[in-house]
JSON list of C-alpha atoms in Angstrom, two decimals:
[
{"chain": "R", "resi": 22, "resn": "MET", "atom": "CA", "xyz": [63.75, 127.69, 129.14]},
{"chain": "R", "resi": 23, "resn": "LYS", "atom": "CA", "xyz": [67.01, 127.41, 127.06]},
{"chain": "R", "resi": 24, "resn": "LYS", "atom": "CA", "xyz": [69.40, 124.78, 127.61]},
{"chain": "R", "resi": 25, "resn": "SER", "atom": "CA", "xyz": [73.32, 125.73, 127.36]},
{"chain": "R", "resi": 26, "resn": "ILE", "atom": "CA", "xyz": [75.24, 123.72, 124.80]},
{"chain": "R", "resi": 27, "resn": "LEU", "atom": "CA", "xyz": [78.20, 124.43, 126.56]},
{"chain": "R", "resi": 28, "resn": "PRO", "atom": "CA", "xyz": [78.46, 121.24, 128.73]},
{"chain": "R", "resi": 29, "resn": "LEU", "atom": "CA", "xyz": [78.04, 118.98, 125.48]},
{"chain": "R", "resi": 30, "resn": "LEU", "atom": "CA", "xyz": [80.77, 121.19, 123.68]},
{"chain": "R", "resi": 31, "resn": "ALA", "atom": "CA", "xyz": [83.23, 120.65, 126.09]},
{"chain": "R", "resi": 32, "resn": "THR", "atom": "CA", "xyz": [82.52, 117.23, 126.15]},
{"chain": "R", "resi": 33, "resn": "LEU", "atom": "CA", "xyz": [82.94, 117.18, 122.41]},
{"chain": "R", "resi": 34, "resn": "CYS", "atom": "CA", "xyz": [85.79, 119.09, 122.70]},
{"chain": "R", "resi": 35, "resn": "ALA", "atom": "CA", "xyz": [87.38, 116.69, 125.12]},
{"chain": "R", "resi": 36, "resn": "THR", "atom": "CA", "xyz": [87.09, 113.43, 123.55]},
{"chain": "R", "resi": 37, "resn": "PRO", "atom": "CA", "xyz": [90.05, 113.73, 121.28]},
{"chain": "R", "resi": 38, "resn": "ALA", "atom": "CA", "xyz": [92.33, 114.02, 123.94]},
{"chain": "R", "resi": 39, "resn": "ALA", "atom": "CA", "xyz": [90.43, 111.50, 126.00]},
{"chain": "R", "resi": 40, "resn": "ILE", "atom": "CA", "xyz": [91.11, 109.13, 123.24]},
{"chain": "R", "resi": 41, "resn": "ALA", "atom": "CA", "xyz": [94.70, 109.64, 122.83]},
{"chain": "R", "resi": 42, "resn": "GLN", "atom": "CA", "xyz": [95.34, 108.81, 126.18]},
{"chain": "R", "resi": 43, "resn": "ALA", "atom": "CA", "xyz": [93.34, 105.53, 126.30]},
{"chain": "R", "resi": 44, "resn": "PRO", "atom": "CA", "xyz": [95.43, 102.50, 126.91]},
{"chain": "R", "resi": 45, "resn": "ALA", "atom": "CA", "xyz": [96.20, 100.37, 123.74]},
{"chain": "R", "resi": 46, "resn": "LYS", "atom": "CA", "xyz": [94.53, 97.21, 124.93]},
{"chain": "R", "resi": 47, "resn": "PHE", "atom": "CA", "xyz": [95.94, 93.46, 124.09]},
{"chain": "R", "resi": 48, "resn": "GLU", "atom": "CA", "xyz": [95.12, 90.05, 125.27]},
{"chain": "R", "resi": 49, "resn": "ILE", "atom": "CA", "xyz": [97.20, 87.00, 125.32]},
{"chain": "R", "resi": 50, "resn": "THR", "atom": "CA", "xyz": [95.77, 83.48, 125.72]},
{"chain": "R", "resi": 51, "resn": "CYS", "atom": "CA", "xyz": [97.62, 80.75, 127.51]},
{"chain": "R", "resi": 52, "resn": "ASN", "atom": "CA", "xyz": [96.06, 77.13, 127.96]},
{"chain": "R", "resi": 53, "resn": "ASP", "atom": "CA", "xyz": [96.79, 73.82, 129.21]},
{"chain": "R", "resi": 54, "resn": "GLN", "atom": "CA", "xyz": [99.30, 72.78, 126.69]},
{"chain": "R", "resi": 55, "resn": "MET", "atom": "CA", "xyz": [101.89, 75.57, 128.08]},
{"chain": "R", "resi": 56, "resn": "THR", "atom": "CA", "xyz": [101.67, 78.15, 125.26]},
{"chain": "R", "resi": 57, "resn": "TYR", "atom": "CA", "xyz": [100.83, 81.67, 124.90]},
{"chain": "R", "resi": 58, "resn": "ASN", "atom": "CA", "xyz": [98.91, 82.31, 121.44]},
{"chain": "R", "resi": 59, "resn": "SER", "atom": "CA", "xyz": [101.22, 85.48, 120.87]},
{"chain": "R", "resi": 60, "resn": "LYS", "atom": "CA", "xyz": [104.99, 85.89, 121.17]},
{"chain": "R", "resi": 61, "resn": "GLY", "atom": "CA", "xyz": [104.63, 89.57, 121.64]},
{"chain": "R", "resi": 62, "resn": "PHE", "atom": "CA", "xyz": [103.62, 92.91, 120.13]},
{"chain": "R", "resi": 63, "resn": "GLU", "atom": "CA", "xyz": [104.64, 96.42, 119.74]},
{"chain": "R", "resi": 64, "resn": "VAL", "atom": "CA", "xyz": [103.69, 99.84, 121.33]},
{"chain": "R", "resi": 65, "resn": "THR", "atom": "CA", "xyz": [105.27, 103.46, 121.43]},
{"chain": "R", "resi": 66, "resn": "ALA", "atom": "CA", "xyz": [107.09, 104.80, 124.24]},
{"chain": "R", "resi": 67, "resn": "GLY", "atom": "CA", "xyz": [105.02, 106.47, 126.82]},
{"chain": "R", "resi": 68, "resn": "GLN", "atom": "CA", "xyz": [101.89, 104.50, 125.71]},
{"chain": "R", "resi": 69, "resn": "LYS", "atom": "CA", "xyz": [99.67, 103.11, 128.31]},
{"chain": "R", "resi": 70, "resn": "VAL", "atom": "CA", "xyz": [99.04, 99.49, 127.88]},
{"chain": "R", "resi": 71, "resn": "SER", "atom": "CA", "xyz": [96.05, 97.37, 128.92]},
{"chain": "R", "resi": 72, "resn": "LEU", "atom": "CA", "xyz": [97.12, 93.76, 128.87]},
{"chain": "R", "resi": 73, "resn": "THR", "atom": "CA", "xyz": [94.57, 90.96, 130.01]},
{"chain": "R", "resi": 74, "resn": "LEU", "atom": "CA", "xyz": [96.23, 87.30, 130.29]},
{"chain": "R", "resi": 75, "resn": "LYS", "atom": "CA", "xyz": [93.18, 84.95, 129.93]},
{"chain": "R", "resi": 76, "resn": "ASN", "atom": "CA", "xyz": [93.69, 81.09, 130.58]},
{"chain": "R", "resi": 77, "resn": "VAL", "atom": "CA", "xyz": [91.62, 79.40, 127.83]},
{"chain": "R", "resi": 78, "resn": "GLY", "atom": "CA", "xyz": [92.50, 75.82, 129.70]},
{"chain": "R", "resi": 79, "resn": "LYS", "atom": "CA", "xyz": [90.37, 73.89, 131.42]},
{"chain": "R", "resi": 80, "resn": "ILE", "atom": "CA", "xyz": [92.88, 72.50, 134.40]},
{"chain": "R", "resi": 81, "resn": "PRO", "atom": "CA", "xyz": [92.52, 73.89, 137.86]},
{"chain": "R", "resi": 82, "resn": "LEU", "atom": "CA", "xyz": [95.30, 76.62, 138.92]},
{"chain": "R", "resi": 83, "resn": "LYS", "atom": "CA", "xyz": [96.64, 73.83, 141.41]},
{"chain": "R", "resi": 84, "resn": "THR", "atom": "CA", "xyz": [97.63, 71.73, 138.67]},
{"chain": "R", "resi": 85, "resn": "MET", "atom": "CA", "xyz": [98.38, 73.93, 135.93]},
{"chain": "R", "resi": 86, "resn": "GLY", "atom": "CA", "xyz": [98.75, 77.47, 136.70]},
{"chain": "R", "resi": 87, "resn": "HIS", "atom": "CA", "xyz": [100.06, 80.43, 134.37]},
{"chain": "R", "resi": 88, "resn": "ASN", "atom": "CA", "xyz": [100.76, 83.90, 134.72]},
{"chain": "R", "resi": 89, "resn": "LEU", "atom": "CA", "xyz": [102.69, 86.89, 132.59]},
{"chain": "R", "resi": 90, "resn": "VAL", "atom": "CA", "xyz": [105.32, 88.72, 134.29]},
{"chain": "R", "resi": 91, "resn": "LEU", "atom": "CA", "xyz": [107.03, 91.76, 132.64]},
{"chain": "R", "resi": 92, "resn": "LEU", "atom": "CA", "xyz": [110.51, 92.28, 133.04]},
{"chain": "R", "resi": 93, "resn": "LYS", "atom": "CA", "xyz": [112.99, 95.07, 132.05]},
{"chain": "R", "resi": 94, "resn": "PRO", "atom": "CA", "xyz": [115.22, 94.58, 129.10]},
{"chain": "R", "resi": 95, "resn": "GLY", "atom": "CA", "xyz": [117.85, 92.68, 129.42]},
{"chain": "R", "resi": 96, "resn": "THR", "atom": "CA", "xyz": [116.58, 90.35, 131.95]},
{"chain": "R", "resi": 97, "resn": "SER", "atom": "CA", "xyz": [117.79, 86.73, 132.10]},
{"chain": "R", "resi": 98, "resn": "LEU", "atom": "CA", "xyz": [114.55, 84.52, 131.86]},
{"chain": "R", "resi": 99, "resn": "ALA", "atom": "CA", "xyz": [116.53, 81.33, 133.19]},
{"chain": "R", "resi": 100, "resn": "ALA", "atom": "CA", "xyz": [117.98, 83.11, 136.08]},
{"chain": "R", "resi": 101, "resn": "PHE", "atom": "CA", "xyz": [114.99, 85.00, 136.55]},
{"chain": "R", "resi": 102, "resn": "SER", "atom": "CA", "xyz": [113.08, 81.51, 136.24]},
{"chain": "R", "resi": 103, "resn": "GLY", "atom": "CA", "xyz": [115.28, 79.98, 139.00]},
{"chain": "R", "resi": 104, "resn": "LYS", "atom": "CA", "xyz": [114.72, 82.40, 141.43]},
{"chain": "R", "resi": 105, "resn": "ALA", "atom": "CA", "xyz": [110.82, 82.52, 140.76]},
{"chain": "R", "resi": 106, "resn": "GLY", "atom": "CA", "xyz": [110.62, 78.62, 140.79]},
{"chain": "R", "resi": 107, "resn": "ALA", "atom": "CA", "xyz": [111.67, 78.84, 144.55]},
{"chain": "R", "resi": 108, "resn": "GLU", "atom": "CA", "xyz": [108.86, 81.03, 145.50]},
{"chain": "R", "resi": 109, "resn": "LYS", "atom": "CA", "xyz": [105.79, 78.42, 145.72]},
{"chain": "R", "resi": 110, "resn": "ASN", "atom": "CA", "xyz": [104.00, 80.21, 148.59]},
{"chain": "R", "resi": 111, "resn": "ASN", "atom": "CA", "xyz": [104.23, 83.82, 146.78]},
{"chain": "R", "resi": 112, "resn": "GLY", "atom": "CA", "xyz": [102.87, 82.85, 143.63]},
{"chain": "R", "resi": 113, "resn": "TYR", "atom": "CA", "xyz": [106.11, 82.13, 142.06]},
{"chain": "R", "resi": 114, "resn": "LEU", "atom": "CA", "xyz": [107.44, 85.61, 142.01]},
{"chain": "R", "resi": 115, "resn": "PRO", "atom": "CA", "xyz": [111.21, 86.01, 143.23]},
{"chain": "R", "resi": 116, "resn": "GLN", "atom": "CA", "xyz": [111.21, 87.97, 146.84]},
{"chain": "R", "resi": 117, "resn": "ASP", "atom": "CA", "xyz": [114.55, 89.05, 147.24]},
{"chain": "R", "resi": 118, "resn": "ALA", "atom": "CA", "xyz": [115.10, 92.80, 146.43]},
{"chain": "R", "resi": 119, "resn": "GLU", "atom": "CA", "xyz": [117.48, 93.16, 143.48]},
{"chain": "R", "resi": 120, "resn": "THR", "atom": "CA", "xyz": [115.41, 90.36, 141.37]},
{"chain": "R", "resi": 121, "resn": "LYS", "atom": "CA", "xyz": [112.01, 91.97, 142.33]},
{"chain": "R", "resi": 122, "resn": "LYS", "atom": "CA", "xyz": [113.66, 95.27, 140.36]},
{"chain": "R", "resi": 123, "resn": "ALA", "atom": "CA", "xyz": [113.39, 93.62, 137.27]},
{"chain": "R", "resi": 124, "resn": "ILE", "atom": "CA", "xyz": [109.46, 93.04, 137.20]},
{"chain": "R", "resi": 125, "resn": "ILE", "atom": "CA", "xyz": [107.56, 95.96, 135.64]},
{"chain": "R", "resi": 126, "resn": "ALA", "atom": "CA", "xyz": [104.26, 94.24, 136.20]},
{"chain": "R", "resi": 127, "resn": "ALA", "atom": "CA", "xyz": [102.81, 90.62, 136.86]},
{"chain": "R", "resi": 128, "resn": "THR", "atom": "CA", "xyz": [99.40, 88.90, 136.55]},
{"chain": "R", "resi": 129, "resn": "LYS", "atom": "CA", "xyz": [97.88, 86.94, 138.99]},
{"chain": "R", "resi": 130, "resn": "ARG", "atom": "CA", "xyz": [98.22, 82.83, 138.25]},
{"chain": "R", "resi": 131, "resn": "LEU", "atom": "CA", "xyz": [95.44, 81.57, 136.67]},
{"chain": "R", "resi": 132, "resn": "GLY", "atom": "CA", "xyz": [93.55, 78.55, 136.29]},
{"chain": "R", "resi": 133, "resn": "GLY", "atom": "CA", "xyz": [91.23, 77.57, 133.42]},
{"chain": "R", "resi": 134, "resn": "GLY", "atom": "CA", "xyz": [88.91, 79.96, 132.34]},
{"chain": "R", "resi": 135, "resn": "ASP", "atom": "CA", "xyz": [90.33, 82.86, 134.48]},
{"chain": "R", "resi": 136, "resn": "SER", "atom": "CA", "xyz": [91.66, 86.18, 133.54]},
{"chain": "R", "resi": 137, "resn": "ASP", "atom": "CA", "xyz": [93.44, 89.25, 134.96]},
{"chain": "R", "resi": 138, "resn": "THR", "atom": "CA", "xyz": [94.12, 92.51, 133.43]},
{"chain": "R", "resi": 139, "resn": "ILE", "atom": "CA", "xyz": [97.60, 94.69, 133.90]},
{"chain": "R", "resi": 140, "resn": "THR", "atom": "CA", "xyz": [97.98, 98.08, 133.41]},
{"chain": "R", "resi": 141, "resn": "PHE", "atom": "CA", "xyz": [101.33, 99.68, 132.80]},
{"chain": "R", "resi": 142, "resn": "THR", "atom": "CA", "xyz": [103.34, 102.22, 130.62]},
{"chain": "R", "resi": 143, "resn": "LEU", "atom": "CA", "xyz": [106.73, 101.52, 129.24]},
{"chain": "R", "resi": 144, "resn": "THR", "atom": "CA", "xyz": [108.56, 104.97, 128.61]},
{"chain": "R", "resi": 145, "resn": "GLU", "atom": "CA", "xyz": [111.92, 103.66, 127.00]},
{"chain": "R", "resi": 146, "resn": "PRO", "atom": "CA", "xyz": [112.29, 102.18, 123.74]},
{"chain": "R", "resi": 147, "resn": "GLY", "atom": "CA", "xyz": [113.65, 98.51, 123.93]},
{"chain": "R", "resi": 148, "resn": "ALA", "atom": "CA", "xyz": [112.61, 94.69, 124.20]},
{"chain": "R", "resi": 149, "resn": "TYR", "atom": "CA", "xyz": [110.94, 93.71, 127.22]},
{"chain": "R", "resi": 150, "resn": "PRO", "atom": "CA", "xyz": [110.76, 90.24, 127.93]},
{"chain": "R", "resi": 151, "resn": "PHE", "atom": "CA", "xyz": [107.56, 88.64, 129.22]},
{"chain": "R", "resi": 152, "resn": "MET", "atom": "CA", "xyz": [107.38, 85.08, 130.67]},
{"chain": "R", "resi": 153, "resn": "CYS", "atom": "CA", "xyz": [105.07, 82.08, 132.86]},
{"chain": "R", "resi": 154, "resn": "THR", "atom": "CA", "xyz": [106.97, 81.79, 135.98]},
{"chain": "R", "resi": 155, "resn": "THR", "atom": "CA", "xyz": [105.57, 78.41, 137.05]},
{"chain": "R", "resi": 156, "resn": "PRO", "atom": "CA", "xyz": [108.53, 76.16, 137.39]},
{"chain": "R", "resi": 157, "resn": "GLY", "atom": "CA", "xyz": [109.20, 74.56, 133.91]},
{"chain": "R", "resi": 158, "resn": "HIS", "atom": "CA", "xyz": [107.14, 76.97, 131.77]},
{"chain": "R", "resi": 159, "resn": "PHE", "atom": "CA", "xyz": [109.00, 79.78, 130.81]},
{"chain": "R", "resi": 160, "resn": "SER", "atom": "CA", "xyz": [110.98, 77.77, 128.17]},
{"chain": "R", "resi": 161, "resn": "VAL", "atom": "CA", "xyz": [107.92, 77.66, 125.89]},
{"chain": "R", "resi": 162, "resn": "MET", "atom": "CA", "xyz": [105.55, 80.71, 127.49]},
{"chain": "R", "resi": 163, "resn": "GLN", "atom": "CA", "xyz": [107.79, 83.63, 127.00]},
{"chain": "R", "resi": 164, "resn": "GLY", "atom": "CA", "xyz": [107.45, 86.73, 124.36]},
{"chain": "R", "resi": 165, "resn": "VAL", "atom": "CA", "xyz": [108.74, 90.39, 124.03]},
{"chain": "R", "resi": 166, "resn": "ILE", "atom": "CA", "xyz": [106.91, 93.68, 124.14]},
{"chain": "R", "resi": 167, "resn": "THR", "atom": "CA", "xyz": [108.89, 95.89, 121.55]},
{"chain": "R", "resi": 168, "resn": "VAL", "atom": "CA", "xyz": [108.80, 99.55, 122.46]},
{"chain": "R", "resi": 169, "resn": "LYS", "atom": "CA", "xyz": [109.51, 102.11, 119.72]},
{"chain": "R", "resi": 170, "resn": "ALA", "atom": "CA", "xyz": [110.39, 105.73, 120.22]},
{"chain": "R", "resi": 171, "resn": "LYS", "atom": "CA", "xyz": [107.92, 108.21, 119.65]}
]
């Protein structure tokens, strides 16, 4: 009995399209010294992004938790941080409708040894700031994802 090679050919022909749609993967680490290991990276508009935040520190969440919140271009980090700092029971994420509109994606807050992955697509060119919203951290824990036109 002959086996058809059509399923194999279909798989091989679909591979380039599948690869083109695979998300660009990035990892940013944070630590007990309140720093990210990267201040940012560059992607192309419309490119799907998978970003993993990994807390390589040892201090538990309750004492030294970190997150990464990606915001719309032009968002004031100081103003956003002020609203976020008042939301201890909500993971330090602002709850008012207007401020929440600035959030594109956010990881969970992480203690030492924890990690979280977020996936998003930035469709417009620009500079998208990110920050840790734990009170007092944003001044040193911030960066920018630069989105270039296709």
